[in-house]
CSV table of C-alpha atoms and ligand atoms in Angstrom, one decimal:
chain,number,residue,atom,x,y,z
A,92,MET,CA,276.7,77.7,121.1
A,93,LEU,CA,274.6,78.5,118.4
A,94,ALA,CA,271.1,79.1,119.4
A,95,THR,CA,269.7,76.7,117.2
A,96,GLN,CA,271.2,74.2,119.5
A,97,LEU,CA,269.3,75.2,122.4
A,98,GLY,CA,266.3,73.0,121.8
A,99,PHE,CA,263.4,75.1,122.1
A,100,ALA,CA,260.4,73.9,119.9
A,101,GLN,CA,259.4,76.6,117.6
A,102,THR,CA,255.5,77.1,117.6
A,103,LYS,CA,253.3,79.4,115.0
A,104,ASP,CA,252.7,82.5,117.1
A,105,PRO,CA,250.0,85.0,115.8
A,106,VAL,CA,251.7,87.9,117.2
A,107,VAL,CA,255.2,86.4,115.8
A,108,GLU,CA,253.9,85.8,112.2
A,109,ALA,CA,252.0,89.5,112.3
A,110,ILE,CA,255.6,91.0,113.6
A,111,VAL,CA,257.4,89.6,110.6
A,112,LYS,CA,254.7,90.0,108.0
A,113,GLU,CA,254.0,94.1,108.8
A,114,ALA,CA,258.5,94.2,108.9
A,115,ASN,CA,258.4,92.9,105.4
A,116,GLU,CA,255.3,94.1,103.9
A,117,ASN,CA,255.1,97.6,105.2
A,118,SER,CA,258.7,98.7,106.1
A,119,GLN,CA,259.2,102.4,107.2
A,120,LEU,CA,262.8,102.1,107.1
A,121,GLU,CA,263.7,103.4,104.2
A,122,PRO,CA,261.5,106.4,104.4
A,123,LEU,CA,263.2,107.0,108.0
A,124,ALA,CA,266.8,107.0,107.1
A,125,HIS,CA,265.9,109.1,104.2
A,126,GLU,CA,264.8,111.7,106.7
A,127,LEU,CA,266.9,111.4,109.3
A,128,MET,CA,270.4,110.9,107.3
A,129,ASP,CA,270.0,112.8,104.5
A,130,VAL,CA,267.4,115.8,105.3
A,131,ILE,CA,268.5,116.0,108.8
A,132,GLY,CA,271.9,114.5,108.6
A,133,PRO,CA,274.5,114.2,111.2
A,134,ARG,CA,273.7,114.1,115.2
A,135,LEU,CA,276.7,115.8,117.0
A,136,VAL,CA,276.2,116.6,120.8
A,137,GLY,CA,274.9,120.2,121.2
A,138,SER,CA,274.4,120.9,117.0
A,139,PRO,CA,270.9,122.2,116.0
A,140,GLN,CA,270.6,118.9,114.2
A,141,MET,CA,271.0,116.8,116.8
A,142,GLN,CA,268.0,118.9,118.3
A,143,GLN,CA,266.0,118.8,115.1
A,144,ALA,CA,266.6,115.0,115.4
A,145,ASN,CA,265.2,114.7,118.9
A,146,GLU,CA,262.0,116.4,117.5
A,147,TRP,CA,261.9,114.7,114.4
A,148,ALA,CA,261.7,111.3,116.4
A,149,VAL,CA,258.6,112.5,119.1
A,150,ALA,CA,256.8,113.9,116.2
A,151,LYS,CA,257.5,110.5,114.5
A,152,TYR,CA,256.6,108.5,117.1
A,153,LYS,CA,253.2,110.7,118.1
A,154,GLY,CA,251.8,110.2,114.3
A,155,TRP,CA,252.4,106.4,115.2
A,156,GLY,CA,250.1,107.1,118.4
A,157,ILE,CA,253.3,106.2,120.9
A,158,THR,CA,253.7,108.8,123.6
A,159,ALA,CA,257.3,110.4,123.5
A,160,ARG,CA,259.3,113.2,125.2
A,161,ASN,CA,262.6,114.6,125.0
A,162,GLU,CA,264.0,114.5,128.5
A,163,LYS,CA,266.9,117.3,129.0
A,164,TRP,CA,269.6,115.9,131.0
A,165,GLY,CA,272.6,118.1,130.5
A,166,GLU,CA,273.9,121.0,128.7
A,167,TRP,CA,276.6,121.3,125.9
A,168,ARG,CA,278.6,123.7,123.9
A,169,GLY,CA,276.4,124.8,121.0
A,170,TRP,CA,278.3,124.1,117.6
A,171,GLN,CA,276.9,124.6,114.6
A,172,ARG,CA,279.1,122.9,111.2
A,173,GLY,CA,279.5,125.2,107.9
A,174,VAL,CA,281.6,125.2,104.8
A,175,SER,CA,284.7,123.3,104.6
A,176,HIS,CA,286.9,124.3,101.6
A,177,ILE,CA,290.4,123.3,101.1
A,178,ASP,CA,291.9,124.2,98.2
A,179,MET,CA,296.0,124.2,97.2
A,180,VAL,CA,296.9,127.3,95.3
A,181,HIS,CA,300.5,127.4,95.1
A,182,PRO,CA,302.8,125.2,93.3
A,183,ARG,CA,299.6,124.4,91.2
A,184,VAL,CA,295.8,124.7,92.0
A,185,LYS,CA,293.8,121.8,93.1
A,186,SER,CA,290.9,121.4,95.1
A,187,LEU,CA,291.4,118.9,98.2
A,188,GLU,CA,289.4,116.6,100.1
A,189,GLY,CA,288.9,117.3,103.4
A,190,MET,CA,286.9,119.1,106.2
A,191,GLN,CA,287.3,120.5,109.6
A,192,LEU,CA,287.1,118.6,112.9
A,193,ALA,CA,283.7,119.1,114.6
A,194,TRP,CA,284.0,121.8,117.1
A,195,SER,CA,286.8,123.7,115.0
A,196,PRO,CA,286.7,127.5,115.1
A,197,SER,CA,285.0,129.4,112.3
A,198,THR,CA,287.3,131.2,109.8
A,199,LYS,CA,286.0,134.7,108.9
A,200,GLY,CA,285.9,136.2,105.2
A,201,LYS,CA,287.6,134.2,102.8
A,202,GLY,CA,289.1,132.1,104.7
A,203,VAL,CA,293.2,131.7,105.4
A,204,THR,CA,295.5,131.4,103.0
A,205,ALA,CA,299.2,129.9,103.9
A,206,GLU,CA,302.4,127.8,103.6
A,207,THR,CA,302.3,124.9,104.5
A,208,ILE,CA,305.3,123.3,107.1
A,209,ILE,CA,305.8,119.8,108.5
A,210,LEU,CA,306.1,119.1,112.0
A,211,PRO,CA,310.0,118.9,112.5
A,212,ASP,CA,311.8,116.1,113.6
A,213,VAL,CA,313.9,118.0,116.7
A,214,ALA,CA,316.1,116.3,119.0
A,215,ASP,CA,313.7,117.5,122.5
A,216,SER,CA,311.4,119.6,123.9
A,217,VAL,CA,313.7,122.6,124.2
A,218,ALA,CA,314.7,122.4,120.5
A,219,PHE,CA,310.9,122.1,119.6
A,220,GLN,CA,310.5,125.6,122.1
A,221,LYS,CA,313.3,127.0,119.9
A,222,TRP,CA,311.4,126.0,116.4
A,223,LEU,CA,308.0,126.7,117.6
A,224,PRO,CA,308.1,130.7,116.2
A,225,THR,CA,308.6,128.9,112.9
A,226,ALA,CA,305.0,128.1,112.8
A,227,LYS,CA,303.7,131.4,112.9
A,228,GLY,CA,301.5,132.3,110.0
A,229,LYS,CA,301.9,128.4,108.6
A,230,PHE,CA,299.7,125.9,108.4
A,231,VAL,CA,301.4,122.9,110.3
A,232,LEU,CA,301.0,119.2,108.8
A,233,ILE,CA,301.2,117.2,112.1
A,234,SER,CA,300.4,113.5,110.7
A,235,MET,CA,302.6,111.2,109.3
A,236,ALA,CA,302.3,111.1,105.2
A,237,GLN,CA,301.3,107.4,104.9
A,238,PRO,CA,303.7,105.0,102.9
A,239,THR,CA,300.6,103.6,100.9
A,240,GLY,CA,296.9,104.5,100.3
A,241,ARG,CA,295.9,100.9,99.3
A,242,PRO,CA,294.5,98.6,102.8
A,243,ASP,CA,296.1,96.2,103.1
A,244,TYR,CA,293.6,93.7,102.1
A,245,ASN,CA,294.7,95.0,98.2
A,246,TRP,CA,298.0,94.2,99.2
A,247,GLN,CA,297.3,91.0,100.5
A,248,GLU,CA,295.5,90.1,97.0
A,249,PHE,CA,297.6,91.4,94.5
A,250,GLY,CA,301.0,92.1,96.1
A,251,THR,CA,304.0,89.7,96.0
A,252,LYS,CA,304.8,88.5,99.6
A,253,ASP,CA,307.6,90.1,99.7
A,254,SER,CA,306.5,93.5,99.0
A,255,PHE,CA,303.8,93.5,101.3
A,256,GLU,CA,306.3,92.6,104.1
A,257,LYS,CA,308.3,95.0,103.0
A,258,MET,CA,305.7,97.6,103.0
A,259,LYS,CA,304.5,96.6,106.0
A,260,LYS,CA,307.4,96.8,107.8
A,261,GLU,CA,308.1,100.3,106.3
A,262,ARG,CA,305.2,101.5,107.7
A,263,THR,CA,306.0,99.9,111.2
A,264,ALA,CA,309.0,102.3,111.1
A,265,LEU,CA,307.6,105.2,110.3
A,266,THR,CA,304.7,104.8,112.4
A,267,GLU,CA,307.2,104.4,115.1
A,268,ALA,CA,309.3,107.1,114.2
A,269,TRP,CA,306.3,109.6,113.7
A,270,ARG,CA,305.5,108.8,117.4
A,271,GLU,CA,308.9,109.6,118.6
A,272,ARG,CA,308.7,112.9,116.9
A,273,LEU,CA,305.9,113.5,118.8
A,274,ARG,CA,306.9,113.2,121.6
A,275,LYS,CA,310.1,114.5,121.5
A,276,THR,CA,307.7,118.0,121.1
A,277,GLY,CA,307.0,117.3,124.8
A,278,PHE,CA,303.3,117.4,123.3
A,279,ASN,CA,300.8,115.2,123.0
A,280,ASN,CA,298.0,114.7,120.3
A,281,ARG,CA,295.7,117.1,122.3
A,282,THR,CA,297.9,119.8,123.5
A,283,LEU,CA,300.3,120.1,120.2
A,284,PRO,CA,297.6,122.2,118.3
A,285,VAL,CA,297.2,124.5,121.2
A,286,ALA,CA,300.8,124.7,121.6
A,287,LEU,CA,301.2,125.5,117.7
A,288,GLU,CA,298.0,128.0,117.9
A,289,LYS,CA,299.5,129.9,120.6
A,290,ALA,CA,303.1,130.1,118.5
A,291,GLY,CA,300.5,132.0,115.8
A,292,ALA,CA,300.3,128.9,113.6
A,293,ALA,CA,297.7,129.7,110.5
A,294,GLY,CA,295.8,126.4,111.2
A,295,ILE,CA,296.6,122.5,111.8
A,296,VAL,CA,296.1,120.2,108.8
A,297,MET,CA,296.1,116.6,110.0
A,298,SER,CA,295.1,113.1,107.9
A,299,ASN,CA,293.3,110.3,110.3
A,300,TRP,CA,293.5,107.8,107.8
A,301,SER,CA,291.1,104.6,108.6
A,302,SER,CA,293.0,102.1,107.1
A,303,GLY,CA,290.5,101.7,103.6
A,304,PHE,CA,290.1,103.7,100.3
A,305,GLY,CA,289.0,106.9,100.7
A,306,VAL,CA,288.2,107.2,104.7
A,307,ASN,CA,289.6,108.7,107.4
A,308,LYS,CA,288.1,109.3,110.9
A,309,ILE,CA,286.7,112.9,111.7
A,310,PHE,CA,286.9,113.4,115.5
A,311,SER,CA,287.2,117.0,117.4
A,312,ALA,CA,289.5,119.7,117.0
A,313,TYR,CA,291.1,121.0,120.1
A,314,THR,CA,292.1,124.6,118.7
A,315,LYS,CA,290.5,127.6,119.9
A,316,LYS,CA,291.2,130.0,117.5
A,317,ILE,CA,292.3,128.9,114.3
A,318,PRO,CA,291.0,126.2,112.5
A,319,THR,CA,292.0,122.2,112.4
A,320,VAL,CA,291.2,120.7,109.1
A,321,ASP,CA,291.5,116.5,108.3
A,322,ILE,CA,292.9,115.8,104.6
A,323,ALA,CA,292.2,112.7,102.8
A,324,LEU,CA,295.4,110.4,102.8
A,325,GLU,CA,295.7,111.0,98.6
A,326,ASP,CA,295.7,115.2,99.2
A,327,TYR,CA,297.7,115.3,102.5
A,328,GLY,CA,300.5,112.8,101.1
A,329,LEU,CA,300.3,115.2,98.1
A,330,LEU,CA,301.2,118.1,100.3
A,331,TYR,CA,303.2,116.5,102.3
A,332,ARG,CA,305.6,115.5,99.5
A,333,LEU,CA,305.0,118.8,98.1
A,334,THR,CA,306.5,120.6,101.3
A,335,GLU,CA,309.3,117.8,101.8
A,336,SER,CA,310.4,118.8,98.5
A,337,GLY,CA,311.1,122.4,99.0
A,338,GLN,CA,307.9,123.4,96.5
A,339,LYS,CA,306.2,126.1,99.4
A,340,PRO,CA,302.9,124.5,98.8
A,341,ARG,CA,300.2,127.6,99.9
A,342,ILE,CA,296.3,126.3,100.4
A,343,SER,CA,293.6,128.2,101.1
A,344,VAL,CA,291.3,127.1,103.9
A,345,GLN,CA,287.8,128.1,104.5
A,346,ALA,CA,286.2,126.3,107.4
A,347,GLU,CA,283.2,127.9,108.7
A,348,SER,CA,280.8,127.5,111.8
A,349,LYS,CA,278.9,129.2,114.3
A,350,GLU,CA,279.5,129.2,118.1
A,351,ARG,CA,275.7,129.0,119.4
A,352,GLY,CA,276.5,129.4,123.6
A,353,VAL,CA,275.6,126.8,126.1
A,354,VAL,CA,272.3,124.5,124.6
A,355,PRO,CA,270.3,121.8,126.1
A,356,THR,CA,270.9,118.0,125.7
A,357,PHE,CA,267.9,115.5,125.7
A,358,ASN,CA,267.2,111.8,125.6
A,359,THR,CA,264.0,111.1,123.2
A,360,ILE,CA,262.1,108.7,125.4
A,361,ALA,CA,258.7,106.8,123.9
A,362,GLU,CA,256.7,104.6,125.8
A,363,ILE,CA,254.0,101.8,125.3
A,364,LYS,CA,252.2,101.4,128.4
A,365,GLY,CA,252.2,97.6,130.0
A,366,ILE,CA,248.4,96.8,131.0
A,367,GLN,CA,249.1,93.9,133.5
A,368,LYS,CA,252.7,95.6,134.9
A,369,PRO,CA,252.8,99.1,133.8
A,370,ASP,CA,255.8,99.3,136.2
A,371,GLU,CA,258.0,96.7,134.7
A,372,TYR,CA,260.1,97.9,131.9
A,373,VAL,CA,261.3,96.2,128.3
A,374,ILE,CA,263.8,98.7,127.3
A,375,LEU,CA,264.8,99.3,123.6
A,376,SER,CA,268.4,101.1,123.7
A,377,ALA,CA,270.0,103.0,121.0
A,378,HIS,CA,271.9,106.0,120.9
A,379,PHE,CA,270.8,109.2,118.8
A,380,ASP,CA,274.2,111.0,118.6
A,381,SER,CA,276.9,110.5,116.2
A,382,TRP,CA,280.2,112.3,114.7
A,383,ASP,CA,279.5,114.5,111.7
A,384,GLY,CA,282.1,113.7,109.1
A,385,GLY,CA,279.4,111.6,107.6
A,386,THR,CA,276.2,111.1,108.3
A,387,GLY,CA,275.9,108.7,111.3
A,388,ALA,CA,274.4,106.6,108.9
A,389,THR,CA,275.8,103.3,110.7
A,390,ASP,CA,276.7,105.0,114.2
A,391,ASN,CA,274.3,104.9,115.0
A,392,GLY,CA,271.6,105.5,112.3
A,393,THR,CA,271.0,102.0,112.1
A,394,GLY,CA,270.4,101.4,115.7
A,395,THR,CA,268.3,104.3,115.9
A,396,LEU,CA,266.3,102.8,112.8
A,397,VAL,CA,266.0,99.3,113.8
A,398,MET,CA,264.4,100.7,117.5
A,399,MET,CA,261.9,103.5,115.8
A,400,GLU,CA,260.8,100.6,113.3
A,401,ALA,CA,260.3,97.8,116.5
A,402,MET,CA,258.6,100.3,118.4
A,403,ARG,CA,256.3,101.2,115.3
A,404,ILE,CA,255.1,97.7,114.5
A,405,LEU,CA,254.9,96.6,118.1
A,406,LYS,CA,252.2,99.6,118.7
A,407,LYS,CA,250.5,98.4,115.6
A,408,ILE,CA,250.9,94.6,116.5
A,409,TYR,CA,250.9,94.7,120.2
A,410,PRO,CA,249.3,97.5,121.2
A,411,ASN,CA,248.6,96.6,124.9
A,412,PRO,CA,251.5,94.7,125.9
A,413,LYS,CA,251.8,93.1,129.2
A,414,ARG,CA,254.8,95.3,130.2
A,415,THR,CA,255.9,98.7,129.5
A,416,ILE,CA,257.7,99.0,125.9
A,417,LEU,CA,259.9,101.8,126.4
A,418,VAL,CA,262.5,103.0,124.2
A,419,GLY,CA,265.4,105.6,124.8
A,420,HIS,CA,267.3,107.1,122.1
A,421,TRP,CA,270.2,108.5,124.0
A,422,GLY,CA,272.3,111.7,123.7
A,423,SER,CA,276.3,112.0,123.5
A,424,GLU,CA,277.1,108.6,123.4
A,425,GLU,CA,279.7,109.2,121.7
A,426,GLN,CA,281.7,111.3,124.5
A,427,GLY,CA,281.1,108.5,127.2
A,428,LEU,CA,277.4,107.2,127.3
A,429,ASN,CA,276.1,110.5,128.9
A,430,GLY,CA,273.0,110.4,128.2
A,431,SER,CA,272.2,106.6,129.2
A,432,ARG,CA,274.2,107.3,132.6
A,433,ALA,CA,272.2,110.8,133.2
A,434,PHE,CA,269.1,108.3,132.4
A,435,VAL,CA,270.4,105.3,134.5
A,436,GLU,CA,271.1,108.1,137.1
A,437,ASP,CA,267.8,109.9,137.0
A,438,HIS,CA,265.4,106.7,137.1
A,439,PRO,CA,266.2,104.5,139.4
A,440,GLU,CA,262.4,103.2,139.9
A,441,ILE,CA,262.5,102.4,135.8
A,442,VAL,CA,266.4,100.6,136.4
A,443,LYS,CA,265.3,98.5,139.1
A,444,ASN,CA,262.3,97.0,137.7
A,445,VAL,CA,264.1,96.4,134.0
A,446,GLN,CA,263.1,93.0,132.9
A,447,ALA,CA,265.1,93.5,129.7
A,448,LEU,CA,267.4,95.9,127.7
A,449,PHE,CA,268.1,95.5,124.1
A,450,ASN,CA,271.0,97.7,122.7
A,451,GLN,CA,272.0,97.7,119.2
A,452,ASP,CA,274.7,100.0,118.5
A,453,ASN,CA,278.0,98.4,115.9
A,454,GLY,CA,276.7,99.0,112.3
A,455,THR,CA,274.3,97.9,109.7
A,456,GLY,CA,274.6,94.3,110.0
A,457,ARG,CA,272.6,91.1,110.8
A,458,VAL,CA,272.7,90.4,114.8
A,459,VAL,CA,275.5,87.3,114.9
A,460,ASN,CA,275.9,87.4,118.5
A,461,ILE,CA,273.8,87.7,122.0
A,462,SER,CA,276.3,87.6,125.0
A,463,GLY,CA,274.3,86.6,128.6
A,464,GLN,CA,276.3,90.0,130.4
A,465,GLY,CA,277.0,88.3,133.3
A,466,PHE,CA,273.7,87.2,134.3
A,467,LEU,CA,274.0,84.0,135.9
A,468,HIS,CA,269.8,82.8,134.6
A,469,SER,CA,270.0,84.9,131.3
A,470,TYR,CA,270.8,81.6,129.5
A,471,ASN,CA,267.2,80.9,130.3
A,472,TYR,CA,265.1,83.4,129.1
A,473,ILE,CA,267.2,84.8,126.5
A,474,GLY,CA,267.0,80.9,125.0
A,475,ARG,CA,263.0,80.7,125.8
A,476,TRP,CA,262.6,84.3,123.8
A,477,LEU,CA,264.8,83.6,121.0
A,478,SER,CA,262.9,80.3,120.3
A,479,LYS,CA,260.1,82.4,118.8
A,480,VAL,CA,262.6,84.2,116.4
A,481,PRO,CA,262.4,82.6,113.2
A,482,GLN,CA,264.7,80.1,112.0
A,483,GLU,CA,265.9,82.4,108.9
A,484,ILE,CA,267.5,84.9,111.6
A,485,ARG,CA,268.0,82.8,114.6
A,486,GLN,CA,270.6,80.7,112.6
A,487,HIS,CA,273.1,83.8,112.3
A,488,ILE,CA,273.0,84.1,116.2
A,489,GLU,CA,275.8,83.0,118.4
A,490,THR,CA,275.0,82.9,121.7
A,491,ASN,CA,277.6,83.3,124.8
A,492,PHE,CA,275.5,82.4,128.5
A,493,PRO,CA,276.4,83.7,131.0
A,494,GLY,CA,279.5,85.8,129.2
A,495,SER,CA,280.8,88.9,131.4
A,496,PRO,CA,279.7,92.3,131.8
A,497,GLY,CA,280.4,95.0,129.3
A,498,ALA,CA,281.8,97.6,131.5
A,499,GLY,CA,281.4,100.0,128.3
A,500,GLY,CA,281.4,100.3,124.3
A,501,SER,CA,277.6,101.3,124.3
A,502,ASP,CA,274.7,102.5,126.0
A,503,TYR,CA,273.9,99.0,127.5
A,504,ALA,CA,276.9,99.1,129.8
A,505,SER,CA,275.5,102.1,131.7
A,506,PHE,CA,272.6,99.8,132.7
A,507,VAL,CA,274.6,96.5,133.1
A,508,ALA,CA,276.4,98.6,135.5
A,509,ALA,CA,273.4,99.3,137.8
A,510,GLY,CA,273.0,95.4,137.5
A,511,ALA,CA,269.9,95.4,135.2
A,512,PRO,CA,269.9,92.7,132.2
A,513,ALA,CA,271.0,94.6,129.5
A,514,PHE,CA,272.2,93.0,126.3
A,515,SER,CA,274.3,93.9,123.3
A,516,LEU,CA,272.3,93.1,120.0
A,517,SER,CA,275.2,92.6,118.1
A,518,SER,CA,276.0,92.6,114.5
A,519,LEU,CA,278.0,91.3,111.6
A,520,SER,CA,280.4,93.7,110.8
A,521,TRP,CA,280.3,94.9,107.1
A,522,SER,CA,283.9,96.7,107.5
A,523,TYR,CA,282.6,98.5,110.5
A,524,GLY,CA,285.8,99.3,111.8
A,525,THR,CA,287.4,100.4,108.4
A,526,TYR,CA,285.1,102.0,106.8
A,527,THR,CA,282.3,103.5,108.6
A,528,TRP,CA,282.8,104.0,112.4
A,529,HIS,CA,283.6,107.3,112.4
A,530,THR,CA,284.5,108.5,108.9
A,531,ASN,CA,283.5,110.3,106.5
A,532,ARG,CA,281.8,107.8,104.6
A,533,ASP,CA,279.4,106.6,106.9
A,534,THR,CA,276.5,107.7,104.8
A,535,TYR,CA,273.0,106.5,103.7
A,536,ASP,CA,274.1,104.2,101.1
A,537,LYS,CA,276.1,101.9,103.7
A,538,ILE,CA,272.9,100.8,105.1
A,539,VAL,CA,271.9,97.4,104.2
A,540,PHE,CA,268.5,97.6,104.7
A,541,ASP,CA,267.6,93.6,104.7
A,542,ASP,CA,269.4,92.7,107.4
A,543,VAL,CA,268.5,96.3,109.5
A,544,ARG,CA,264.9,95.0,108.7
A,545,SER,CA,265.8,91.2,110.1
A,546,ASN,CA,267.1,93.6,113.5
A,547,ALA,CA,263.5,94.9,113.7
A,548,ILE,CA,262.3,92.0,113.7
A,549,LEU,CA,264.7,90.4,116.0
A,550,THR,CA,264.3,93.0,118.6
A,551,ALA,CA,260.1,93.8,118.3
A,552,ILE,CA,259.8,89.6,118.8
A,553,LEU,CA,262.6,89.7,122.0
A,554,ALA,CA,260.6,92.9,123.2
A,555,TYR,CA,257.4,91.1,122.7
A,556,MET,CA,258.8,87.8,124.5
A,557,ALA,CA,260.0,90.1,127.3
A,558,SER,CA,257.0,91.4,127.8
A,559,GLU,CA,255.0,88.2,127.9
A,560,ASP,CA,257.1,86.4,129.9
A,561,PRO,CA,255.7,84.8,133.1
A,562,GLU,CA,258.4,85.0,135.1
A,563,GLN,CA,260.4,88.4,136.0
A,564,THR,CA,263.8,88.1,134.8
A,565,SER,CA,266.9,87.3,137.2
A,566,ARG,CA,269.7,89.5,138.0
A,567,GLU,CA,271.6,86.8,139.6
A,568,ARG,CA,275.3,87.7,138.8
A,569,ILE,CA,278.3,85.2,137.8
A,570,VAL,CA,281.4,84.7,140.2
A,571,LEU,CA,283.6,86.6,138.1
A,572,PRO,CA,286.6,84.8,137.7
A,573,VAL,CA,290.2,85.7,139.3
A,574,ASP,CA,291.9,88.6,137.4
A,575,ALA,CA,295.2,86.9,135.9
A,576,LYS,CA,297.5,90.3,136.8
A,577,THR,CA,296.0,91.1,139.6
A,578,ASN,CA,295.4,87.6,141.2
A,579,GLN,CA,292.4,89.2,142.8
A,580,PRO,CA,288.8,87.9,141.5
A,581,ALA,CA,287.3,90.6,139.2
A,582,THR,CA,284.3,93.0,140.1
A,583,TRP,CA,281.3,93.6,138.7
A,584,PRO,CA,281.8,97.1,137.0
A,585,ALA,CA,281.0,100.3,138.6
A,586,PRO,CA,278.1,102.3,137.8
A,587,LYS,CA,279.2,106.2,136.4
A,588,GLY,CA,278.3,109.8,136.0
A,589,PRO,CA,277.7,111.1,132.9
A,590,THR,CA,279.4,114.8,131.7
A,591,ARG,CA,276.5,117.0,132.2
A,592,ARG,CA,278.1,119.7,131.3
A,593,GLY,CA,280.6,119.1,127.9
A,594,GLY,CA,282.6,120.8,125.6
A,595,LEU,CA,282.9,123.8,127.9
A,596,ASP,CA,285.5,125.0,129.8
B,210,ZN,ZN1,277.9,104.3,118.2
């Protein structure tokens, strides 16, 4: 249902008008984005940049007169990304586009130069064990070579129907064959690099294409001593074809990093104390950590910006809220909602008094959907609050009540599991899944500031309305439908504990 169909009359509210004016005429989004994404950079859990970001956020809040602190919730392997430099040096020289994966072991000196070899298509795991010594001293290519570097939408636009269909068929067959090739080694994506490392390989070379022009997803390495690098589709294909045709290409890999032992991990918490009901909470929520192929601009720099800007505006326009407005910038969402799960575990007194929580974590786009997360009466209060949001913003938002409880995906789920009315402000995609989510291209230039500004206004107004609401929100849950598979009524997601010590053996 569209929020516009809810039928609430919109009356003028001076606080709402002041929020909109401040957001539009004194926006701090651009400088905040520059400082966070460009100056500090990506925020991998356990990296010095993550801690720098925690300190930066506290300083920003204090500068706005908002109480803020970094709350330790765990420990992680401390790792600092250094230089990644990959060159083909034979049969001709070409610098390759690629980078080491997160937590890849460091190369020493000028790096490693060695020949490339392709993961072989063996009969079974016994044959693979026999082959393994061949990997010694070689860079092993463990990904399939993509048959096309053009995304499907490009084929759709320009290809004949026949050639598009043919390409897709071919790609499906290749993908299936490569899965089979992997399976027959007796290892999986995680264990294969380790087996190759044990066999003395010089390094692991892969390409995790994200199905768009120029995008690869950059996750973590599993090797302990040898580098693991991801190479862009174009250069990976080049190496693969040269290896296959017997040209014996050699690459030189310099992938430096620093191990920093065990480091503490934090959530950044800031709050504007409530005047009438200080023990009831409206929570603004967005994870602060990111993967580090890009700068985490849309995952979740933009969610972070929305919450920071909303807090800044609220402090200025609505400094004496009825209820406490608290913001949580969670650490290590990417490894399993760890920061927010820890907060839920550590602060039952807050969680049981949550009036509402708003989380944003799916890109830079304007909010287009809000689900009631299975709270039976969410329609009433969210509908009331949304009625105050300017029509230009509200018109894009579809609501879905009562919805069903989210079990994962982002930090609101940690609170929903604990029974707190927590909601996801869900964004328009802007090709998030393909182009920015966990990719090497998740950078400042992908931020759509007008949409982020609209989200900051929305969030500030929702927080204001939730704080002012004369009623405490209902936590009554819907009766969940019967699960088609088990024929049993579905159950509410159960709270899960965080990983408090991560990345360490
Ligand atoms: Zn995220």
